[in-house]
Coordinates of C-alpha atoms and ligand atoms in Angstrom, one line a residue:
X57 CA -0.1 -0.1 0.0
X58 CA 1.2 3.3 -0.6
X59 CA 2.7 5.3 2.3
X60 CA 0.0 7.7 3.6
X61 CA 0.8 11.3 4.2
X62 CA -1.7 13.4 5.8
X63 CA -3.4 15.6 3.3
X64 CA -4.0 19.3 4.2
X65 CA -7.6 18.7 4.7
X66 CA -7.4 15.9 7.2
X67 CA -6.6 17.8 10.6
X68 CA -6.8 16.5 14.0
X69 CA -6.7 17.4 17.5
X70 CA -7.5 16.7 20.9
X71 CA -6.7 13.0 20.3
X72 CA -7.9 10.6 23.0
X73 CA -7.0 7.1 23.8
X74 CA -9.1 4.5 25.5
X75 CA -6.2 3.9 27.7
X76 CA -6.5 7.5 29.3
X77 CA -10.2 6.9 29.5
X78 CA -9.7 3.6 31.3
X79 CA -7.2 5.2 33.6
X80 CA -9.2 8.2 34.7
X81 CA -12.6 6.6 34.5
X82 CA -14.0 10.0 33.0
X83 CA -16.3 9.9 30.2
X84 CA -15.0 12.2 27.5
X85 CA -18.4 12.9 25.8
X86 CA -19.9 16.5 26.7
X87 CA -22.5 16.5 29.2
X88 CA -25.2 17.5 26.9
X89 CA -24.8 14.0 25.2
X90 CA -24.8 11.8 28.0
X91 CA -28.4 11.2 28.0
X92 CA -31.8 12.6 27.1
X93 CA -33.4 15.8 28.3
X94 CA -35.3 15.1 31.5
X95 CA -37.9 17.3 33.4
X96 CA -36.4 20.3 34.7
X97 CA -33.3 20.1 32.5
X98 CA -31.9 23.3 31.3
X99 CA -32.7 23.9 27.7
X100 CA -29.8 24.0 25.5
X101 CA -28.9 27.5 24.8
X102 CA -28.4 27.0 21.0
X103 CA -31.2 25.8 18.6
X104 CA -30.1 25.2 15.3
X105 CA -32.2 26.5 12.3
X106 CA -33.2 25.2 8.9
X107 CA -31.9 21.8 7.5
X108 CA -28.6 20.9 9.1
X109 CA -26.5 17.9 10.2
X110 CA -25.1 15.0 8.6
X111 CA -27.5 14.6 5.6
X112 CA -25.2 12.4 3.6
X113 CA -24.9 10.0 6.1
X114 CA -21.3 8.4 7.2
X115 CA -19.0 6.1 5.4
X116 CA -15.3 4.3 5.9
X117 CA -12.9 3.7 3.1
X118 CA -9.4 1.9 2.6
X119 CA -9.2 -0.3 5.6
X120 CA -5.6 -1.7 6.5
X121 CA -4.7 -3.8 9.3
X122 CA -4.4 -0.9 11.4
X123 CA -6.0 2.1 9.9
X124 CA -9.3 3.3 8.5
X125 CA -10.5 6.5 6.6
X126 CA -13.6 7.9 8.0
X127 CA -16.0 10.1 6.1
X128 CA -19.2 12.4 6.5
X129 CA -20.3 15.9 5.7
X130 CA -21.7 18.4 7.5
X131 CA -24.6 21.0 6.7
X132 CA -24.4 24.2 8.9
X133 CA -27.8 25.6 10.5
X134 CA -28.8 28.9 9.0
X135 CA -28.1 30.4 12.3
X136 CA -24.7 28.5 13.0
X137 CA -22.1 31.5 12.2
X138 CA -18.8 30.0 13.4
X139 CA -16.9 27.1 12.5
X140 CA -18.7 24.1 13.6
X141 CA -16.9 22.2 16.1
X142 CA -17.5 18.3 15.1
X143 CA -16.4 15.4 17.3
X144 CA -15.7 12.1 16.0
X145 CA -16.1 8.9 18.5
X146 CA -14.8 5.7 17.5
X147 CA -15.5 2.8 19.7
X148 CA -15.5 -0.9 19.8
X149 CA -19.0 -1.1 20.9
X150 CA -22.3 0.0 19.6
X151 CA -23.1 2.1 22.9
X152 CA -19.9 3.7 22.6
X153 CA -18.5 2.8 26.3
X154 CA -15.4 1.5 25.0
X155 CA -14.0 4.4 23.3
X156 CA -11.0 4.1 21.3
X157 CA -10.8 7.6 19.6
X158 CA -12.7 10.9 20.5
X159 CA -11.5 13.9 18.8
X160 CA -12.7 17.1 17.1
X161 CA -12.5 16.8 13.4
X162 CA -12.4 19.7 11.0
X163 CA -15.3 20.7 8.4
X164 CA -13.2 21.2 5.2
X165 CA -15.1 24.5 3.5
X166 CA -12.6 23.9 0.7
X167 CA -13.8 20.2 0.1
X168 CA -17.5 20.9 -0.1
X169 CA -17.8 20.8 3.8
X170 CA -16.6 17.0 3.8
X171 CA -14.7 15.4 6.5
X172 CA -12.1 12.7 6.0
X173 CA -10.1 11.4 8.8
X174 CA -7.8 8.7 8.6
X175 CA -7.7 6.8 12.0
X176 CA -4.5 4.7 12.7
X177 CA -3.1 2.7 15.4
X178 CA -6.1 0.2 15.4
X179 CA -6.3 -3.6 16.0
X180 CA -6.5 -5.9 13.1
X181 CA -9.4 -7.6 11.9
X182 CA -11.7 -5.7 14.5
X183 CA -15.0 -4.3 13.9
X184 CA -15.7 -0.7 15.3
X185 CA -18.4 1.7 15.6
X186 CA -18.3 5.4 14.9
X187 CA -20.2 8.6 15.0
X188 CA -19.8 12.3 14.2
X189 CA -21.6 15.0 16.6
X190 CA -22.0 18.8 16.9
X191 CA -21.6 19.9 20.4
X192 CA -23.2 23.1 19.9
X193 CA -26.5 21.9 17.7
X194 CA -26.4 18.6 19.4
X195 CA -27.1 17.0 16.1
X196 CA -25.6 13.6 15.6
X197 CA -24.8 11.4 12.8
X198 CA -25.8 7.7 12.2
X199 CA -23.7 5.3 13.8
X200 CA -21.3 3.9 11.4
X201 CA -19.8 0.4 11.3
X202 CA -16.4 -0.6 9.9
X203 CA -13.7 -3.4 10.3
X204 CA -10.0 -3.3 9.9
X205 CA -8.4 -5.9 7.5
X206 CA -7.2 -9.1 9.0
X207 CA -3.3 -10.0 9.6
X208 CA -2.1 -13.4 8.4
X209 CA -3.7 -16.1 10.2
X210 CA -6.6 -13.9 11.9
X211 CA -9.1 -15.3 9.0
X212 CA -9.8 -18.1 7.1
X213 CA -12.0 -16.3 4.4
X214 CA -12.5 -13.2 3.1
X215 CA -15.8 -11.9 1.5
X216 CA -15.6 -9.2 -1.3
X217 CA -18.9 -7.7 -2.6
X218 CA -17.5 -6.3 -6.0
X219 CA -19.8 -3.6 -7.7
X220 CA -19.8 -1.0 -10.6
X221 CA -21.9 1.1 -12.6
X222 CA -24.9 2.8 -10.5
X223 CA -27.0 5.3 -12.6
X224 CA -29.3 6.8 -10.3
X225 CA -31.9 7.6 -12.7
X226 CA -32.2 4.0 -14.1
X227 CA -33.5 2.3 -10.9
X228 CA -33.2 1.7 -7.1
X229 CA -30.0 1.1 -5.3
X230 CA -31.5 -2.1 -4.2
X231 CA -28.3 -4.3 -4.5
X232 CA -26.4 -1.7 -2.4
X233 CA -28.9 -2.3 0.3
X234 CA -28.7 -6.4 -0.4
X235 CA -24.8 -5.9 0.2
X236 CA -25.3 -3.9 3.3
X237 CA -27.4 -6.7 4.7
X238 CA -24.8 -9.6 3.3
X239 CA -21.9 -11.3 4.5
X240 CA -19.6 -8.8 2.7
X241 CA -16.5 -8.0 4.5
X242 CA -15.9 -5.0 2.3
X243 CA -17.2 -3.7 -0.8
X244 CA -14.9 -3.2 -4.0
X245 CA -16.3 -0.5 -6.1
X246 CA -14.7 -0.5 -9.7
X247 CA -16.1 2.7 -10.6
X248 CA -19.1 4.5 -12.5
X249 CA -20.1 5.3 -8.9
X250 CA -21.9 8.4 -10.5
X251 CA -22.7 9.2 -14.1
X252 CA -22.0 12.6 -15.7
X253 CA -25.0 12.6 -18.0
X254 CA -28.0 14.9 -17.9
X255 CA -31.5 13.6 -17.4
X256 CA -32.2 10.6 -19.5
X257 CA -35.4 10.7 -21.8
X258 CA -35.8 6.7 -20.9
X259 CA -35.9 7.5 -17.3
X260 CA -38.5 5.9 -15.3
X261 CA -40.2 9.1 -14.2
X262 CA -42.5 7.5 -11.8
X263 CA -39.1 6.7 -9.8
X264 CA -38.6 10.3 -9.5
X265 CA -34.8 9.7 -9.9
X266 CA -33.9 12.4 -12.4
X267 CA -30.4 13.5 -12.3
X268 CA -29.3 16.8 -10.2
X269 CA -28.2 19.2 -11.9
X270 CA -30.5 18.1 -14.8
X271 CA -27.8 18.7 -17.3
X272 CA -24.4 17.3 -18.0
X273 CA -21.8 18.0 -15.4
X274 CA -18.8 20.4 -16.1
X275 CA -18.1 22.9 -13.2
X276 CA -17.0 21.8 -9.7
X277 CA -20.3 22.7 -8.1
X278 CA -22.1 20.4 -10.9
X279 CA -20.0 17.2 -9.7
X280 CA -20.4 18.2 -6.1
X281 CA -24.4 18.5 -6.5
X282 CA -24.2 14.9 -8.3
X283 CA -22.3 13.3 -5.6
X284 CA -24.5 15.0 -2.9
X285 CA -27.8 13.5 -4.6
X286 CA -26.2 10.0 -4.8
X287 CA -25.1 10.2 -1.1
X288 CA -28.7 11.3 0.2
X289 CA -29.8 8.0 -1.4
X290 CA -30.8 6.1 1.8
X291 CA -29.9 2.5 -0.1
X292 CA -26.5 3.6 -0.7
X293 CA -26.1 5.4 2.7
X294 CA -26.8 1.9 4.4
X295 CA -24.3 0.0 2.5
X296 CA -21.9 2.9 3.3
X297 CA -22.9 2.9 6.8
X298 CA -22.3 -0.8 7.5
X299 CA -19.3 -1.8 5.2
X300 CA -16.1 -0.3 4.3
X301 CA -15.4 0.6 0.6
X302 CA -12.5 0.4 -1.5
X303 CA -12.8 2.3 -4.7
X304 CA -11.4 3.4 -8.3
X305 CA -13.0 5.8 -10.7
X306 CA -14.0 4.6 -14.3
X307 CA -15.0 7.1 -17.0
X308 CA -18.4 8.3 -16.1
X309 CA -16.8 10.1 -12.7
X310 CA -15.2 12.2 -15.3
X311 CA -17.1 11.9 -18.8
X312 CA -18.1 8.8 -20.8
X313 CA -15.4 7.1 -22.7
X314 CA -12.6 9.0 -21.0
X315 CA -9.0 8.3 -21.5
X316 CA -6.0 10.3 -20.3
X317 CA -6.2 13.1 -22.5
X318 CA -10.0 13.3 -23.5
X319 CA -13.2 11.6 -23.4
X320 CA -15.8 10.7 -26.2
X321 CA -18.2 12.7 -24.0
X322 CA -16.0 15.8 -24.0
X323 CA -16.4 18.5 -26.7
X324 CA -14.2 21.4 -27.3
X325 CA -16.8 23.9 -26.8
X326 CA -16.9 22.5 -23.1
X327 CA -13.4 23.8 -22.3
X328 CA -10.0 22.0 -21.8
X329 CA -10.5 18.5 -20.9
X330 CA -7.6 19.0 -18.4
X331 CA -9.8 21.6 -16.3
X332 CA -12.8 19.0 -16.2
X333 CA -10.6 15.9 -15.3
X334 CA -9.0 18.3 -12.4
X335 CA -12.3 19.2 -11.0
X336 CA -13.8 15.5 -11.4
X337 CA -10.9 14.0 -9.8
X338 CA -10.9 16.6 -6.7
X339 CA -14.7 15.8 -6.2
X340 CA -14.3 12.0 -6.4
X341 CA -11.5 12.3 -3.5
X342 CA -13.9 14.7 -1.4
X343 CA -16.5 12.0 -1.4
X344 CA -14.5 8.7 -1.9
X345 CA -11.3 9.3 0.0
X346 CA -8.4 6.8 -1.0
X347 CA -5.3 6.7 1.1
X348 CA -3.0 8.0 -1.5
X349 CA 0.0 10.5 -1.8
X350 CA -0.7 11.9 -5.2
X351 CA -4.5 12.3 -6.0
X352 CA -3.8 11.7 -9.6
X353 CA -2.4 8.2 -8.6
X354 CA -5.1 5.8 -7.3
X355 CA -3.8 2.5 -8.2
X356 CA -2.7 1.0 -4.7
X357 CA -2.9 -2.4 -2.8
X358 CA -4.3 -4.4 0.1
X359 CA -2.7 -7.3 1.7
X360 CA -5.6 -9.4 3.3
X361 CA -5.2 -12.4 5.7
X362 CA -2.0 -13.3 4.2
X363 CA -3.6 -15.0 1.3
X364 CA -5.0 -12.1 -1.0
X365 CA -3.5 -9.3 -2.2
X366 CA -6.0 -7.0 -3.7
X367 CA -4.3 -4.7 -6.4
X368 CA -6.7 -1.6 -7.4
X369 CA -5.6 -0.6 -10.8
X370 CA -6.5 2.7 -13.1
X371 CA -7.0 1.4 -16.6
X372 CA -9.0 4.6 -17.3
X373 CA -7.3 8.1 -16.5
X374 CA -3.7 7.8 -15.5
X375 CA -2.2 6.1 -18.5
X376 CA -4.8 4.9 -21.0
X377 CA -4.3 6.0 -24.8
X378 CA -7.2 6.9 -26.7
X379 CA -9.1 3.9 -27.5
X380 CA -9.5 2.6 -31.1
X381 CA -12.5 2.9 -33.4
X382 CA -13.2 0.4 -35.8
X383 CA -14.9 3.2 -37.9
X384 CA -11.6 4.9 -38.5
X385 CA -10.6 1.4 -40.4
X386 CA -13.7 0.5 -42.3
X387 CA -13.6 1.5 -46.1
X388 CA -16.5 0.7 -48.2
X389 CA -17.9 -2.6 -46.5
X390 CA -14.5 -4.2 -45.5
X391 CA -12.1 -3.7 -42.5
X392 CA -8.7 -2.5 -43.6
X393 CA -7.1 -5.3 -41.5
X394 CA -3.2 -4.2 -42.0
X395 CA -4.0 -0.4 -40.9
X396 CA -6.1 -1.8 -37.8
X397 CA -3.5 -4.5 -37.1
X398 CA -0.8 -2.1 -37.1
X399 CA -2.0 0.4 -34.6
X400 CA -3.7 -2.5 -32.5
X401 CA -0.6 -4.2 -31.9
X402 CA 1.5 -1.4 -31.5
X403 CA 4.1 -2.6 -28.7
X404 CA 3.8 1.0 -27.2
X405 CA 0.1 1.0 -26.8
X406 CA -0.6 1.3 -23.1
X407 CA -3.9 1.2 -20.8
X408 CA -1.9 1.5 -17.5
X409 CA 0.9 3.9 -18.5
X410 CA 4.7 2.9 -18.0
X411 CA 4.8 3.8 -14.3
X412 CA 1.7 1.6 -13.4
X413 CA 2.8 -1.0 -15.6
X414 CA 6.2 -1.2 -13.7
X415 CA 4.2 -1.1 -10.2
X416 CA 2.0 -3.8 -11.0
X417 CA 5.0 -6.0 -12.2
X418 CA 6.6 -5.1 -8.7
X419 CA 3.5 -6.3 -7.0
X420 CA 3.3 -9.7 -8.6
X421 CA 7.2 -10.0 -7.8
X422 CA 7.0 -8.9 -4.2
X423 CA 3.7 -10.3 -2.7
X424 CA 3.8 -13.6 -1.0
X425 CA 0.0 -13.8 -0.9
X426 CA -1.5 -16.7 -2.8
X427 CA -4.2 -14.8 -4.7
X428 CA -3.3 -11.7 -6.8
X429 CA -6.3 -10.1 -7.5
X430 CA -6.9 -7.3 -10.0
X431 CA -9.5 -4.8 -9.3
X432 CA -10.0 -3.8 -13.1
X433 CA -12.5 -1.3 -14.6
X434 CA -12.8 -3.1 -17.8
X435 CA -12.8 -6.7 -18.7
X436 CA -9.2 -8.2 -19.4
X437 CA -10.4 -11.6 -20.7
X438 CA -10.5 -11.9 -24.4
X439 CA -13.6 -11.0 -25.7
X440 CA -12.9 -11.6 -29.3
X441 CA -15.4 -12.4 -32.0
X442 CA -14.8 -13.4 -35.7
X443 CA -13.5 -10.8 -37.6
X444 CA -16.1 -11.0 -40.4
X445 CA -18.6 -9.7 -38.0
X446 CA -16.8 -6.5 -37.5
X447 CA -18.0 -4.2 -40.1
X448 CA -21.8 -5.6 -39.5
X449 CA -21.5 -5.3 -35.7
X450 CA -20.1 -1.9 -36.1
X451 CA -23.2 -0.8 -38.3
X452 CA -25.5 -2.2 -36.1
X453 CA -24.3 -0.4 -33.2
X454 CA -24.0 3.0 -34.7
X455 CA -27.7 3.0 -36.0
X456 CA -31.1 3.5 -33.7
X457 CA -33.4 1.6 -36.2
X458 CA -31.7 -1.6 -37.3
X459 CA -33.4 -2.8 -40.5
X460 CA -34.9 -6.4 -40.7
X461 CA -32.7 -7.1 -43.7
X462 CA -29.8 -5.9 -41.8
X463 CA -30.5 -8.2 -38.7
X464 CA -31.3 -11.3 -41.2
X465 CA -27.7 -10.8 -42.7
X466 CA -26.1 -10.6 -39.1
X467 CA -28.2 -13.7 -37.8
X468 CA -27.5 -15.8 -41.0
X469 CA -23.4 -14.7 -40.7
X470 CA -23.8 -16.2 -37.0
X471 CA -25.5 -19.1 -38.0
X472 CA -22.9 -19.9 -40.1
X473 CA -19.9 -19.3 -37.9
X474 CA -21.8 -21.3 -35.2
X475 CA -22.1 -24.2 -37.4
X476 CA -18.3 -24.3 -38.4
X477 CA -17.5 -23.8 -34.7
X478 CA -19.6 -27.0 -33.8
X479 CA -18.3 -28.8 -36.5
X480 CA -14.5 -28.3 -35.5
X481 CA -15.5 -29.2 -31.9
X482 CA -17.0 -32.4 -32.8
X483 CA -13.9 -33.4 -35.1
X484 CA -15.6 -33.1 -38.3
X485 CA -12.8 -33.8 -41.2
X486 CA -14.7 -31.9 -43.8
X487 CA -14.0 -28.7 -42.1
X488 CA -11.8 -26.8 -44.8
X489 CA -8.9 -24.5 -44.1
X490 CA -11.1 -21.4 -45.3
X491 CA -13.7 -22.4 -42.8
X492 CA -11.2 -22.8 -40.1
X493 CA -10.0 -19.4 -40.9
X494 CA -13.4 -17.7 -40.8
X495 CA -13.9 -18.4 -36.9
X496 CA -10.2 -18.3 -36.0
X497 CA -9.5 -14.8 -37.3
X498 CA -10.9 -12.8 -34.6
X499 CA -10.8 -9.4 -33.5
X500 CA -11.9 -7.4 -30.3
X501 CA -15.7 -6.8 -29.8
X502 CA -14.9 -4.0 -27.5
X503 CA -11.9 -1.9 -28.2
X504 CA -12.1 0.0 -24.8
X505 CA -11.5 -3.1 -23.0
X506 CA -8.1 -4.6 -22.4
X507 CA -8.5 -6.2 -25.7
X508 CA -7.9 -3.0 -27.5
X509 CA -4.4 -3.0 -25.5
X510 CA -3.1 -6.5 -26.2
X511 CA 0.6 -6.2 -26.1
X512 CA 0.4 -4.9 -22.7
X513 CA -2.2 -7.2 -21.6
X514 CA 0.4 -10.0 -22.8
X515 CA 3.1 -8.5 -20.6
X516 CA 1.0 -8.2 -17.7
X517 CA 0.0 -11.9 -17.8
X518 CA 3.4 -12.8 -18.4
X519 CA 4.7 -11.1 -15.1
X520 CA 1.8 -13.1 -13.3
X521 CA 2.9 -16.5 -14.3
X522 CA 3.3 -19.0 -11.5
X523 CA 0.8 -16.7 -9.5
X524 CA -2.9 -17.3 -9.0
X525 CA -4.2 -14.5 -10.7
X526 CA -7.8 -13.2 -10.5
X527 CA -9.3 -10.2 -12.0
X528 CA -12.2 -8.7 -11.0
X529 CA -14.1 -6.3 -13.7
X530 CA -17.1 -3.8 -14.0
X531 CA -17.9 -1.5 -16.7
X532 CA -19.5 -3.8 -19.3
X533 CA -23.2 -3.7 -17.4
X534 CA -23.3 -7.4 -17.7
X535 CA -21.9 -10.6 -15.8
X536 CA -19.2 -12.6 -17.3
X537 CA -16.8 -15.3 -16.3
X538 CA -13.7 -15.7 -18.8
X539 CA -10.3 -17.5 -18.7
X540 CA -7.4 -15.4 -18.8
X541 CA -5.1 -16.9 -21.6
X542 CA -1.9 -15.7 -23.0
X543 CA -1.3 -15.4 -26.7
X544 CA -0.1 -19.2 -26.6
X545 CA -3.2 -20.3 -25.1
X546 CA -1.9 -21.0 -21.7
X547 CA -4.3 -20.4 -18.9
X548 CA -2.9 -17.9 -16.7
X549 CA -5.8 -16.6 -14.6
X550 CA -9.6 -16.2 -14.3
X551 CA -11.8 -13.1 -14.6
X552 CA -15.0 -12.8 -12.7
X553 CA -16.7 -9.7 -13.9
X554 CA -20.0 -8.0 -12.3
X555 CA -22.9 -6.5 -13.8
X556 CA -24.2 -3.2 -12.9
X557 CA -25.9 -2.1 -9.8
X558 CA -28.7 -0.2 -12.2
X559 CA -27.0 0.8 -15.3
X560 CA -28.6 -0.8 -18.8
X561 CA -26.9 -3.6 -20.6
X562 CA -26.9 -5.5 -23.5
X563 CA -30.4 -6.0 -23.0
X564 CA -31.1 -2.4 -23.5
X565 CA -29.9 -3.0 -27.1
X566 CA -31.2 -6.4 -28.2
X567 CA -34.6 -6.3 -26.2
X568 CA -35.2 -7.7 -22.8
X569 CA -37.1 -10.7 -24.1
X570 CA -35.5 -13.5 -22.1
X571 CA -35.5 -15.7 -25.2
X572 CA -33.4 -13.3 -27.1
X573 CA -31.0 -12.5 -24.3
X574 CA -30.4 -16.3 -23.7
X575 CA -29.9 -16.9 -27.2
X576 CA -27.3 -14.0 -26.9
X577 CA -25.6 -15.5 -23.9
X578 CA -25.5 -19.0 -25.7
X579 CA -24.2 -17.3 -28.8
X580 CA -21.3 -15.5 -27.1
X581 CA -20.4 -18.4 -25.3
X582 CA -20.1 -20.5 -28.1
X583 CA -18.3 -18.2 -30.3
X584 CA -15.9 -16.9 -27.7
X585 CA -13.3 -19.3 -26.8
X586 CA -12.4 -17.9 -23.3
X587 CA -15.9 -17.3 -22.3
X588 CA -17.5 -19.6 -19.6
X589 CA -20.6 -17.8 -18.7
X590 CA -22.2 -14.7 -19.3
X591 CA -25.8 -12.8 -18.0
X592 CA -26.9 -10.5 -20.7
X593 CA -30.0 -9.3 -18.9
X594 CA -29.7 -8.6 -15.1
X595 CA -28.6 -6.0 -12.6
X596 CA -26.9 -7.3 -9.4
X597 CA -23.2 -7.6 -8.0
X598 CA -20.5 -10.2 -7.3
X599 CA -19.6 -12.0 -4.0
X600 CA -16.3 -13.2 -4.3
X601 CA -15.2 -15.2 -1.2
X602 CA -11.4 -16.0 -0.9
X603 CA -9.8 -18.7 1.4
X604 CA -6.2 -20.2 1.2
X605 CA -7.8 -23.4 -0.7
X606 CA -10.2 -21.7 -3.1
X607 CA -12.0 -18.6 -4.6
X608 CA -15.7 -18.8 -5.0
X609 CA -17.5 -16.3 -7.3
X610 CA -21.2 -15.9 -6.5
X611 CA -23.0 -13.8 -9.3
X612 CA -26.2 -12.3 -7.4
X613 CA -29.2 -10.6 -9.4
X614 CA -31.6 -8.4 -8.4
X615 CA -35.3 -9.3 -8.7
X616 CA -36.0 -6.0 -9.8
X617 CA -34.8 -2.3 -9.6
X618 CA -38.0 -0.3 -10.5
X619 CA -39.6 -1.3 -7.1
X620 CA -37.8 -1.2 -3.8
X621 CA -36.8 -4.7 -2.8
X622 CA -33.4 -6.1 -1.6
X623 CA -34.2 -9.8 -2.9
X624 CA -31.3 -11.2 -4.9
X625 CA -30.9 -14.5 -6.3
X626 CA -27.6 -16.6 -7.3
X627 CA -27.4 -16.8 -11.1
X628 CA -24.1 -18.6 -11.2
X629 CA -21.3 -20.0 -9.0
X630 CA -17.7 -20.7 -10.1
X631 CA -14.9 -22.2 -7.9
X632 CA -11.1 -21.8 -8.7
X633 CA -8.5 -23.5 -6.7
Ligands
FE2_208 FE1 -21.0 2.1 -16.5

């Protein structure tokens, strides 16, 4: 893990340890907080006015064996003129009798009145309770729970709830609440925590979940307003209240299809991308604090229990070169394969950037944990489809009303290719070299995944040789289980990819008729060599349970996201040893 140096906004004083409390036997709580008002008690001398308090709940981030970052945000009362004096209490019990920490913390006006405090010298593998309170207004936050990471030998297994892609507009955050009630030890958030978009046309208006502000984010105030809206969601508040989070960003925390120097959803008239990127980055850290020294470098790792090294990556902002686009290589009806391959296979092409790539290789070399787990924004596995499908797929995905003739042509091609694959699998001696070439010449379905950066992927897979490599990925809005193979076909590791919390997936393109989505799933599994399982229709999360002996991935799906219910069903389970 990166060494922590206090940021300027983490200011602490009046630090009191439980040893002092035990020694003196004195309560460190202000008298006004020691109980409810009773008859005859003196009224408080300050009555807050207007909406005030800890309206965005509480949260904890980046647990280590001895530390945890605690978060809240404070809204002043309209008659609260002075800088508010906020206390943080942390205890090993829900009643705050065994206080470990009680100290004043500063509301940072330069960080949208958020409070981020990194508490250290804690015990490993220990549950803690915490709250924030204002002595003057007598307002207290909800009580949060969190847990430090286990040291080697302290835990036999660890449960990671893996999530990504929670568009507020497209449904209730049911799966966040489901995780709050689950066995998860911590939540690994792979990005798209917010969406920068304006109000969608297809938003279910009856849900009343239109984005605020109701336009695409650009300014500092825009981004902050959007985070505050998300953090007022009670289901999101509940999971933050009960589980520690480890987060990385994806593109939508900045702008759709972002990369190091720009974004698909950033236009020149919106000003310099660097300005927007700096704003989005600043606000991300205000609401999702990570224990890092340089706010532009969020890749970091967490050693857990002696058997798991969780390596959180930034495959989106810090080093990613602009994603390729097939449209730039399609002439008439054909793909200019030579031109495409020259760029695609360029050995200098990078999704990580050279610094992160070297850091990742060092992680593999220096960690003794059995499981080396990549927290990846985008799919690392090979989602490669027959090259002859690329022009027609590109055409279909770029138009809103696909003609029946075009669909028929596409389906006919798919049928032919599936038939060849099936004949090869059954050892049919009549398969011709030309037919074999049709299914074995494959290109990426999505150029913004690791597939678009194949040489660098090969470098990373080589560096992981001999390790138990697991990638957990998000961003695609659907669920996947893939082998991770190198260019020689050696199986280097496994990928478990989560679907979205709410964001639309493939079903929004092909239609949500189960017959169609099942067909898409079957076709993909049949055509794509490394694909073991996919779900093309449902929202949910991934529960990944690690022990020294095995890793179990459980894909859990929401019953619905257009009514409030935390019901989730298991759609598939995979085990690796
Ligand atoms: Fe997303």
